[in-house]
PDB file of C-alpha atoms in Angstrom:
ATOM      1  CA  MET A  29      49.602   3.632  53.926  1.00  0.00           C
ATOM      2  CA  SER A  30      52.836   1.882  52.191  1.00  0.00           C
ATOM      3  CA  PRO A  31      54.319   3.017  49.005  1.00  0.00           C
ATOM      4  CA  THR A  32      53.771  -0.498  48.316  1.00  0.00           C
ATOM      5  CA  ILE A  33      49.740  -0.505  49.035  1.00  0.00           C
ATOM      6  CA  VAL A  34      49.361   2.155  47.370  1.00  0.00           C
ATOM      7  CA  THR A  35      50.886   0.827  44.319  1.00  0.00           C
ATOM      8  CA  ALA A  36      48.851  -2.399  44.208  1.00  0.00           C
ATOM      9  CA  PHE A  37      45.836  -0.707  44.621  1.00  0.00           C
ATOM     10  CA  ARG A  38      46.307   1.561  41.474  1.00  0.00           C
ATOM     11  CA  ILE A  39      47.327  -1.387  39.658  1.00  0.00           C
ATOM     12  CA  ARG A  40      44.094  -3.301  40.462  1.00  0.00           C
ATOM     13  CA  LYS A  41      42.187  -0.403  40.065  1.00  0.00           C
ATOM     14  CA  ARG A  42      44.043   0.260  36.616  1.00  0.00           C
ATOM     15  CA  HIS A  43      42.867  -3.623  35.742  1.00  0.00           C
ATOM     16  CA  LEU A  44      39.001  -3.244  37.398  1.00  0.00           C
ATOM     17  CA  ALA A  45      38.584  -0.426  34.696  1.00  0.00           C
ATOM     18  CA  ALA A  46      40.300  -2.223  31.613  1.00  0.00           C
ATOM     19  CA  LEU A  47      37.813  -5.257  32.617  1.00  0.00           C
ATOM     20  CA  ALA A  48      34.954  -3.040  32.417  1.00  0.00           C
ATOM     21  CA  ALA A  49      35.997  -1.843  29.651  1.00  0.00           C
ATOM     22  CA  LEU A  50      36.097  -5.135  27.595  1.00  0.00           C
ATOM     23  CA  LEU A  51      32.946  -6.022  28.920  1.00  0.00           C
ATOM     24  CA  PHE A  52      31.475  -3.228  27.637  1.00  0.00           C
ATOM     25  CA  LEU A  53      33.021  -3.952  24.580  1.00  0.00           C
ATOM     26  CA  SER A  54      32.159  -7.457  24.619  1.00  0.00           C
ATOM     27  CA  PHE A  55      28.158  -6.575  25.003  1.00  0.00           C
ATOM     28  CA  PHE A  56      28.112  -4.587  22.522  1.00  0.00           C
ATOM     29  CA  LEU A  57      29.984  -6.370  20.039  1.00  0.00           C
ATOM     30  CA  ALA A  58      27.247  -9.367  21.142  1.00  0.00           C
ATOM     31  CA  ARG A  59      24.547  -6.795  20.638  1.00  0.00           C
ATOM     32  CA  LEU A  60      25.459  -5.723  16.549  1.00  0.00           C
ATOM     33  CA  ILE A  61      26.290  -9.883  16.005  1.00  0.00           C
ATOM     34  CA  GLU A  62      23.040 -10.087  17.001  1.00  0.00           C
ATOM     35  CA  ASP A  63      21.277  -7.369  15.500  1.00  0.00           C
ATOM     36  CA  ARG A  64      23.200  -8.519  12.108  1.00  0.00           C
ATOM     37  CA  ASN A  65      21.959 -12.059  12.328  1.00  0.00           C
ATOM     38  CA  SER A  66      18.505 -10.599  13.133  1.00  0.00           C
ATOM     39  CA  ARG A  67      18.598  -8.468   9.888  1.00  0.00           C
ATOM     40  CA  GLN A  68      19.813 -11.338   7.554  1.00  0.00           C
ATOM     41  CA  ALA A  69      17.210 -13.515   9.154  1.00  0.00           C
ATOM     42  CA  VAL A  70      14.654 -10.812   8.332  1.00  0.00           C
ATOM     43  CA  ALA A  71      16.479 -10.699   4.949  1.00  0.00           C
ATOM     44  CA  ALA A  72      15.661 -14.493   4.210  1.00  0.00           C
ATOM     45  CA  MET A  73      12.119 -14.644   5.209  1.00  0.00           C
ATOM     46  CA  ALA A  74      11.130 -11.029   2.695  1.00  0.00           C
ATOM     47  CA  PRO A  75       9.908 -13.242  -0.265  1.00  0.00           C
ATOM     48  CA  ALA A  76       6.737 -14.126   2.341  1.00  0.00           C
ATOM     49  CA  LEU A  77       5.848 -10.518   1.802  1.00  0.00           C
ATOM     50  CA  ALA A  78       5.586 -10.248  -2.239  1.00  0.00           C
ATOM     51  CA  ASN A  79       2.111  -9.455  -3.595  1.00  0.00           C
ATOM     52  CA  ARG A  80       1.352  -9.647  -0.434  1.00  0.00           C
ATOM     53  CA  VAL A  81      -1.650  -6.433  -0.109  1.00  0.00           C
ATOM     54  CA  ILE A  82      -0.489  -3.963   3.065  1.00  0.00           C
ATOM     55  CA  VAL A  83      -2.268  -0.568   4.396  1.00  0.00           C
ATOM     56  CA  VAL A  84      -0.418   1.396   6.341  1.00  0.00           C
ATOM     57  CA  ASP A  85      -2.389   3.723   8.427  1.00  0.00           C
ATOM     58  CA  PRO A  86      -0.240   6.684   9.674  1.00  0.00           C
ATOM     59  CA  GLY A  87      -2.708   7.708  12.293  1.00  0.00           C
ATOM     60  CA  HIS A  88      -4.359  11.435  12.285  1.00  0.00           C
ATOM     61  CA  GLY A  89      -3.337  13.965  10.269  1.00  0.00           C
ATOM     62  CA  GLY A  90      -4.750  17.615   8.972  1.00  0.00           C
ATOM     63  CA  ILE A  91      -7.276  19.249  11.714  1.00  0.00           C
ATOM     64  CA  ASP A  92      -6.703  16.200  13.964  1.00  0.00           C
ATOM     65  CA  PRO A  93      -3.335  16.421  15.634  1.00  0.00           C
ATOM     66  CA  GLY A  94      -3.575  13.589  18.061  1.00  0.00           C
ATOM     67  CA  ALA A  95      -1.457  13.509  20.730  1.00  0.00           C
ATOM     68  CA  VAL A  96       0.539  16.393  21.706  1.00  0.00           C
ATOM     69  CA  GLY A  97       3.772  16.486  23.712  1.00  0.00           C
ATOM     70  CA  LYS A  98       5.110  19.408  26.146  1.00  0.00           C
ATOM     71  CA  ASP A  99       7.602  20.361  23.227  1.00  0.00           C
ATOM     72  CA  GLY A 100       4.537  20.505  20.754  1.00  0.00           C
ATOM     73  CA  LEU A 101       5.720  17.472  19.291  1.00  0.00           C
ATOM     74  CA  LEU A 102       2.690  16.076  17.528  1.00  0.00           C
ATOM     75  CA  GLU A 103       1.735  12.625  16.885  1.00  0.00           C
ATOM     76  CA  LYS A 104       0.218  13.153  13.242  1.00  0.00           C
ATOM     77  CA  ASP A 105       4.167  13.638  12.236  1.00  0.00           C
ATOM     78  CA  ILE A 106       5.229  11.384  14.188  1.00  0.00           C
ATOM     79  CA  THR A 107       2.709   8.435  12.614  1.00  0.00           C
ATOM     80  CA  LEU A 108       3.692  10.203   9.167  1.00  0.00           C
ATOM     81  CA  THR A 109       7.373   9.263   9.236  1.00  0.00           C
ATOM     82  CA  VAL A 110       6.944   5.932  10.747  1.00  0.00           C
ATOM     83  CA  GLY A 111       4.456   5.082   8.176  1.00  0.00           C
ATOM     84  CA  LYS A 112       6.997   6.115   5.619  1.00  0.00           C
ATOM     85  CA  ARG A 113       9.160   4.037   6.673  1.00  0.00           C
ATOM     86  CA  LEU A 114       7.393   0.671   7.483  1.00  0.00           C
ATOM     87  CA  ALA A 115       5.839   1.366   3.969  1.00  0.00           C
ATOM     88  CA  ALA A 116       9.072   1.922   2.397  1.00  0.00           C
ATOM     89  CA  ASN A 117      10.415  -1.214   4.222  1.00  0.00           C
ATOM     90  CA  LEU A 118       7.583  -3.075   3.027  1.00  0.00           C
ATOM     91  CA  GLY A 119       7.755  -1.957  -0.777  1.00  0.00           C
ATOM     92  CA  GLN A 120      11.647  -2.914  -0.833  1.00  0.00           C
ATOM     93  CA  ALA A 121      10.559  -6.432   0.287  1.00  0.00           C
ATOM     94  CA  GLY A 122       7.938  -6.827  -2.696  1.00  0.00           C
ATOM     95  CA  ALA A 123       4.497  -6.059  -0.888  1.00  0.00           C
ATOM     96  CA  MET A 124       1.472  -3.799  -2.877  1.00  0.00           C
ATOM     97  CA  VAL A 125       1.882  -1.054   0.176  1.00  0.00           C
ATOM     98  CA  LEU A 126      -1.491   1.450   0.186  1.00  0.00           C
ATOM     99  CA  LEU A 127      -0.704   4.715   2.620  1.00  0.00           C
ATOM    100  CA  THR A 128      -4.030   6.090   3.591  1.00  0.00           C
ATOM    101  CA  ARG A 129      -2.302   9.344   3.677  1.00  0.00           C
ATOM    102  CA  GLU A 130       1.197  10.505   2.475  1.00  0.00           C
ATOM    103  CA  THR A 131       0.975  14.099   4.031  1.00  0.00           C
ATOM    104  CA  ASP A 132      -0.367  16.217   6.361  1.00  0.00           C
ATOM    105  CA  THR A 133      -3.971  15.815   6.071  1.00  0.00           C
ATOM    106  CA  ASP A 134      -6.895  13.780   7.068  1.00  0.00           C
ATOM    107  CA  LEU A 135      -9.454  11.802   4.363  1.00  0.00           C
ATOM    108  CA  SER A 136     -13.097  13.602   5.328  1.00  0.00           C
ATOM    109  CA  ASP A 137     -14.229  16.100   2.906  1.00  0.00           C
ATOM    110  CA  SER A 138     -13.389  20.100   3.278  1.00  0.00           C
ATOM    111  CA  THR A 139     -17.534  20.357   2.908  1.00  0.00           C
ATOM    112  CA  THR A 140     -18.348  18.293   6.085  1.00  0.00           C
ATOM    113  CA  LEU A 141     -18.722  20.087   8.981  1.00  0.00           C
ATOM    114  CA  GLY A 142     -18.183  19.314  12.703  1.00  0.00           C
ATOM    115  CA  ALA A 143     -15.050  17.651  14.343  1.00  0.00           C
ATOM    116  CA  ALA A 144     -17.638  14.248  15.084  1.00  0.00           C
ATOM    117  CA  ALA A 145     -18.241  14.147  11.682  1.00  0.00           C
ATOM    118  CA  LYS A 146     -15.023  14.575  10.092  1.00  0.00           C
ATOM    119  CA  LYS A 147     -12.932  12.077  12.363  1.00  0.00           C
ATOM    120  CA  ARG A 148     -16.280   9.089  11.297  1.00  0.00           C
ATOM    121  CA  GLU A 149     -15.618  10.073   7.820  1.00  0.00           C
ATOM    122  CA  ASP A 150     -12.147   9.892   8.222  1.00  0.00           C
ATOM    123  CA  LEU A 151     -11.825   6.680   9.948  1.00  0.00           C
ATOM    124  CA  GLN A 152     -14.405   5.102   7.242  1.00  0.00           C
ATOM    125  CA  ARG A 153     -12.743   6.310   4.726  1.00  0.00           C
ATOM    126  CA  ARG A 154      -9.187   4.499   5.992  1.00  0.00           C
ATOM    127  CA  VAL A 155     -11.407   1.288   6.487  1.00  0.00           C
ATOM    128  CA  ALA A 156     -13.116   1.446   2.949  1.00  0.00           C
ATOM    129  CA  LEU A 157      -9.156   1.649   1.865  1.00  0.00           C
ATOM    130  CA  ALA A 158      -8.160  -1.384   2.812  1.00  0.00           C
ATOM    131  CA  ASN A 159     -11.444  -3.428   2.227  1.00  0.00           C
ATOM    132  CA  ASP A 160     -11.778  -2.050  -1.537  1.00  0.00           C
ATOM    133  CA  ASN A 161      -8.709  -3.214  -2.270  1.00  0.00           C
ATOM    134  CA  GLN A 162      -9.002  -6.490  -0.388  1.00  0.00           C
ATOM    135  CA  ALA A 163      -6.313  -5.893   1.533  1.00  0.00           C
ATOM    136  CA  ASP A 164      -4.265  -8.926   3.038  1.00  0.00           C
ATOM    137  CA  LEU A 165      -3.210  -6.784   6.626  1.00  0.00           C
ATOM    138  CA  TYR A 166      -4.067  -3.311   7.840  1.00  0.00           C
ATOM    139  CA  VAL A 167      -1.777  -1.432  10.290  1.00  0.00           C
ATOM    140  CA  SER A 168      -2.143   1.617  12.089  1.00  0.00           C
ATOM    141  CA  ILE A 169       0.381   3.799  13.617  1.00  0.00           C
ATOM    142  CA  HIS A 170      -0.194   6.182  16.726  1.00  0.00           C
ATOM    143  CA  VAL A 171       1.350   7.709  20.006  1.00  0.00           C
ATOM    144  CA  ASN A 172       0.064   6.897  22.760  1.00  0.00           C
ATOM    145  CA  SER A 173      -0.521   9.157  25.820  1.00  0.00           C
ATOM    146  CA  PHE A 174      -1.808   8.900  29.687  1.00  0.00           C
ATOM    147  CA  ALA A 175      -2.648  11.363  32.266  1.00  0.00           C
ATOM    148  CA  SER A 176       0.692   9.540  34.476  1.00  0.00           C
ATOM    149  CA  PRO A 177       3.803  10.989  32.627  1.00  0.00           C
ATOM    150  CA  ASP A 178       5.538   6.961  34.329  1.00  0.00           C
ATOM    151  CA  ARG A 179       4.047   4.865  31.544  1.00  0.00           C
ATOM    152  CA  ARG A 180       5.701   4.247  28.765  1.00  0.00           C
ATOM    153  CA  GLY A 181       6.180   1.559  26.090  1.00  0.00           C
ATOM    154  CA  ALA A 182       5.161   0.396  22.712  1.00  0.00           C
ATOM    155  CA  GLN A 183       1.949  -1.503  22.601  1.00  0.00           C
ATOM    156  CA  THR A 184      -0.121  -3.518  19.874  1.00  0.00           C
ATOM    157  CA  PHE A 185      -4.000  -3.454  20.198  1.00  0.00           C
ATOM    158  CA  VAL A 186      -6.497  -6.044  18.257  1.00  0.00           C
ATOM    159  CA  GLN A 187     -10.282  -6.583  17.686  1.00  0.00           C
ATOM    160  CA  PRO A 188     -11.440  -9.323  20.456  1.00  0.00           C
ATOM    161  CA  GLY A 189     -11.789 -12.558  18.769  1.00  0.00           C
ATOM    162  CA  LYS A 190      -9.819 -12.241  15.678  1.00  0.00           C
ATOM    163  CA  GLU A 191      -7.194 -14.860  15.853  1.00  0.00           C
ATOM    164  CA  ASP A 192      -4.885 -13.529  12.503  1.00  0.00           C
ATOM    165  CA  SER A 193      -4.924 -10.338  13.918  1.00  0.00           C
ATOM    166  CA  LEU A 194      -3.849 -11.483  17.223  1.00  0.00           C
ATOM    167  CA  LYS A 195      -0.721 -13.631  15.475  1.00  0.00           C
ATOM    168  CA  ALA A 196       0.441 -10.938  13.431  1.00  0.00           C
ATOM    169  CA  SER A 197       0.668  -8.751  16.941  1.00  0.00           C
ATOM    170  CA  ARG A 198       2.660 -11.028  18.746  1.00  0.00           C
ATOM    171  CA  TYR A 199       5.116 -10.857  16.128  1.00  0.00           C
ATOM    172  CA  ILE A 200       5.434  -7.287  15.999  1.00  0.00           C
ATOM    173  CA  GLN A 201       5.054  -6.327  20.258  1.00  0.00           C
ATOM    174  CA  ALA A 202       8.052  -9.312  19.874  1.00  0.00           C
ATOM    175  CA  GLU A 203      10.146  -7.414  17.737  1.00  0.00           C
ATOM    176  CA  LEU A 204       9.599  -4.219  19.007  1.00  0.00           C
ATOM    177  CA  ALA A 205      10.694  -5.469  22.713  1.00  0.00           C
ATOM    178  CA  ARG A 206      13.369  -7.046  21.006  1.00  0.00           C
ATOM    179  CA  LEU A 207      14.453  -4.130  19.051  1.00  0.00           C
ATOM    180  CA  LEU A 208      13.640  -1.416  21.071  1.00  0.00           C
ATOM    181  CA  ARG A 209      14.676  -2.920  24.663  1.00  0.00           C
ATOM    182  CA  ASN A 210      12.367  -0.266  26.797  1.00  0.00           C
ATOM    183  CA  THR A 211       9.030  -2.431  26.642  1.00  0.00           C
ATOM    184  CA  THR A 212       7.732  -5.406  28.128  1.00  0.00           C
ATOM    185  CA  ARG A 213       4.327  -4.700  27.046  1.00  0.00           C
ATOM    186  CA  GLN A 214       1.913  -7.304  25.397  1.00  0.00           C
ATOM    187  CA  PRO A 215      -0.483  -7.489  22.656  1.00  0.00           C
ATOM    188  CA  ALA A 216      -3.616  -5.963  24.385  1.00  0.00           C
ATOM    189  CA  GLU A 217      -7.995  -6.547  23.078  1.00  0.00           C
ATOM    190  CA  VAL A 218      -9.799  -3.201  21.713  1.00  0.00           C
ATOM    191  CA  ASP A 219     -12.970  -2.225  20.271  1.00  0.00           C
ATOM    192  CA  TYR A 220     -11.619   0.224  17.822  1.00  0.00           C
ATOM    193  CA  TYR A 221     -13.586   1.025  14.597  1.00  0.00           C
ATOM    194  CA  VAL A 222     -10.572   0.207  12.387  1.00  0.00           C
ATOM    195  CA  THR A 223     -10.110  -3.075  13.962  1.00  0.00           C
ATOM    196  CA  LYS A 224     -13.659  -3.880  14.156  1.00  0.00           C
ATOM    197  CA  ASN A 225     -14.770  -3.013  10.621  1.00  0.00           C
ATOM    198  CA  THR A 226     -11.658  -4.178   8.569  1.00  0.00           C
ATOM    199  CA  ALA A 227     -12.218  -7.395   6.473  1.00  0.00           C
ATOM    200  CA  MET A 228      -8.546  -8.413   6.950  1.00  0.00           C
ATOM    201  CA  PRO A 229      -6.484  -9.103  10.353  1.00  0.00           C
ATOM    202  CA  ALA A 230      -5.712  -5.750  11.426  1.00  0.00           C
ATOM    203  CA  VAL A 231      -3.484  -4.546  13.924  1.00  0.00           C
ATOM    204  CA  VAL A 232      -3.315  -0.931  15.765  1.00  0.00           C
ATOM    205  CA  VAL A 233       0.333  -0.159  16.848  1.00  0.00           C
ATOM    206  CA  GLU A 234       1.268   2.562  20.262  1.00  0.00           C
ATOM    207  CA  ILE A 235       4.486   3.213  19.261  1.00  0.00           C
ATOM    208  CA  GLY A 236       5.044   4.848  22.682  1.00  0.00           C
ATOM    209  CA  PHE A 237       4.191   7.880  24.869  1.00  0.00           C
ATOM    210  CA  LEU A 238       4.045  11.274  23.897  1.00  0.00           C
ATOM    211  CA  THR A 239       3.356  12.071  28.105  1.00  0.00           C
ATOM    212  CA  ASN A 240       6.527  10.292  29.166  1.00  0.00           C
ATOM    213  CA  ASP A 241       9.329  12.829  28.768  1.00  0.00           C
ATOM    214  CA  ALA A 242      11.847  10.452  27.969  1.00  0.00           C
ATOM    215  CA  GLU A 243      10.180   8.319  25.742  1.00  0.00           C
ATOM    216  CA  ALA A 244       9.001  11.643  23.949  1.00  0.00           C
ATOM    217  CA  LYS A 245      12.661  12.896  22.790  1.00  0.00           C
ATOM    218  CA  LEU A 246      12.999   9.097  21.582  1.00  0.00           C
ATOM    219  CA  LEU A 247       9.707   9.578  19.137  1.00  0.00           C
ATOM    220  CA  GLY A 248      10.720  12.742  18.305  1.00  0.00           C
ATOM    221  CA  ASP A 249      14.799  10.893  16.919  1.00  0.00           C
ATOM    222  CA  PRO A 250      14.590   9.727  13.515  1.00  0.00           C
ATOM    223  CA  ALA A 251      16.917   7.161  14.292  1.00  0.00           C
ATOM    224  CA  TYR A 252      14.607   6.058  16.967  1.00  0.00           C
ATOM    225  CA  GLN A 253      11.722   6.489  14.768  1.00  0.00           C
ATOM    226  CA  GLY A 254      13.595   4.232  11.988  1.00  0.00           C
ATOM    227  CA  LYS A 255      13.998   1.513  14.560  1.00  0.00           C
ATOM    228  CA  VAL A 256      10.156   1.410  15.150  1.00  0.00           C
ATOM    229  CA  ALA A 257       9.576   1.492  11.608  1.00  0.00           C
ATOM    230  CA  TRP A 258      12.157  -1.542  11.499  1.00  0.00           C
ATOM    231  CA  ALA A 259      10.724  -3.253  14.378  1.00  0.00           C
ATOM    232  CA  ILE A 260       7.059  -3.190  12.741  1.00  0.00           C
ATOM    233  CA  TYR A 261       8.677  -4.387   9.440  1.00  0.00           C
ATOM    234  CA  ALA A 262      10.468  -7.423  10.941  1.00  0.00           C
ATOM    235  CA  GLY A 263       6.989  -8.652  13.104  1.00  0.00           C
ATOM    236  CA  LEU A 264       5.260  -8.391   9.428  1.00  0.00           C
ATOM    237  CA  VAL A 265       7.779 -10.663   7.463  1.00  0.00           C
ATOM    238  CA  LYS A 266       7.704 -13.497  10.030  1.00  0.00           C
ATOM    239  CA  TYR A 267       3.973 -13.541  10.797  1.00  0.00           C
ATOM    240  CA  PHE A 268       3.555 -13.579   7.082  1.00  0.00           C
ATOM    241  CA  SER A 269       6.169 -15.933   6.520  1.00  0.00           C
ATOM    242  CA  GLU A 270       4.054 -18.440   8.763  1.00  0.00           C
ATOM    243  CA  GLN A 271       1.482 -17.807   7.332  1.00  0.00           C
ATOM    244  CA  GLY A 272       2.746 -19.663   4.121  1.00  0.00           C
ATOM    245  CA  PRO A 273       2.533 -18.623  -0.104  1.00  0.00           C
ATOM    246  CA  PRO A 274      -0.545 -16.738  -0.523  1.00  0.00           C
ATOM    247  CA  ALA A 275      -4.030 -18.590  -1.603  1.00  0.00           C
ATOM    248  CA  ARG A 276      -5.051 -18.376  -5.220  1.00  0.00           C
ATOM    249  CA  GLU A 277      -5.699 -15.071  -6.175  1.00  0.00           C
ATOM    250  CA  THR A 278      -9.511 -13.993  -7.148  1.00  0.00           C
ATOM    251  CA  THR A 279      -9.657 -11.693 -10.101  1.00  0.00           C
ATOM    252  CA  GLY A 280     -10.814  -8.912  -8.176  1.00  0.00           C
ATOM    253  CA  ARG A 281      -7.238  -9.428  -6.628  1.00  0.00           C
ATOM    254  CA  GLU A 282      -5.408 -10.114  -9.560  1.00  0.00           C
ATOM    255  CA  GLU A 283      -6.605  -6.815 -11.204  1.00  0.00           C
ATOM    256  CA  ILE A 284      -5.363  -4.988  -7.903  1.00  0.00           C
ATOM    257  CA  ILE A 285      -2.435  -6.337  -7.779  1.00  0.00           C
ATOM    258  CA  LYS A 286      -2.038  -5.582 -11.770  1.00  0.00           C
ATOM    259  CA  THR A 287      -3.088  -2.098 -11.158  1.00  0.00           C
ATOM    260  CA  PHE A 288      -0.521  -1.280  -8.212  1.00  0.00           C
ATOM    261  CA  LYS A 289       2.486  -2.650 -10.276  1.00  0.00           C
ATOM    262  CA  GLU A 290       1.603  -1.148 -13.556  1.00  0.00           C
ATOM    263  CA  ASN A 291       1.080   2.081 -11.608  1.00  0.00           C
ATOM    264  CA  ALA A 292       4.400   1.607  -9.922  1.00  0.00           C
ATOM    265  CA  THR A 293       6.383   1.449 -12.710  1.00  0.00           C
ATOM    266  CA  LYS A 294       5.059   4.408 -13.760  1.00  0.00           C
ATOM    267  CA  GLY A 295       5.829   6.082 -10.598  1.00  0.00           C
ATOM    268  CA  LEU A 296       2.431   6.655  -9.776  1.00  0.00           C
ATOM    269  CA  ARG A 297       0.560   5.838  -6.481  1.00  0.00           C
ATOM    270  CA  PRO A 298      -2.379   2.844  -7.318  1.00  0.00           C
TER     271      PRO A 298
END
């Protein structure tokens, strides 16, 4: 091969490398701009959350670990972290947020015996918290598992026939797909106790599979957990923005919101 051909080949190779780097940089900048514009759009719609009572339910807790990853990662720990981050986002936007748990615990009595009885009591109390406080929406956070390690992707679940729940789930699912870029799943209908017995729109969000090694690694990453929480938050902002202003408050609701604000001012939980 002549020196001229070798030189031309090297120049072309450098040009191709530079072009590849430029394309990558352009893609990266486009993603940054898209994310910035999306956050600005969500911020503009966030006032729709004002005075909305939202129950955030981190699944499992206490003696119930939920799904367990190969490296010992526990569903109950992941859901609690994501739930707290979601609650913080919602609260900063003016929502009245109730967490079903803020520590590694369940809602059953210590005197209740038997795993089945404790689980039943735990679920009943999660639902009661939402119903008793006349919540506008209930969102329960979980982590999925499956026999096949190939299954992956976040997915939302709702009770059949609950149209408002389905609307909320579609907004959340769309944001999960857009921000995480690793799921093509769609909302599914299920018959869960918490979705069936809540008197308001209710969505269960399975944020990924602990049985998938790659996704389990992401689920244990604080940055990824924050991204998941933001996706759920953005979906809820868009859902409530579509709903318009809340209906005129009943006396009971007014008292609930008043108590929440008074306790928040004092640094107390309602």
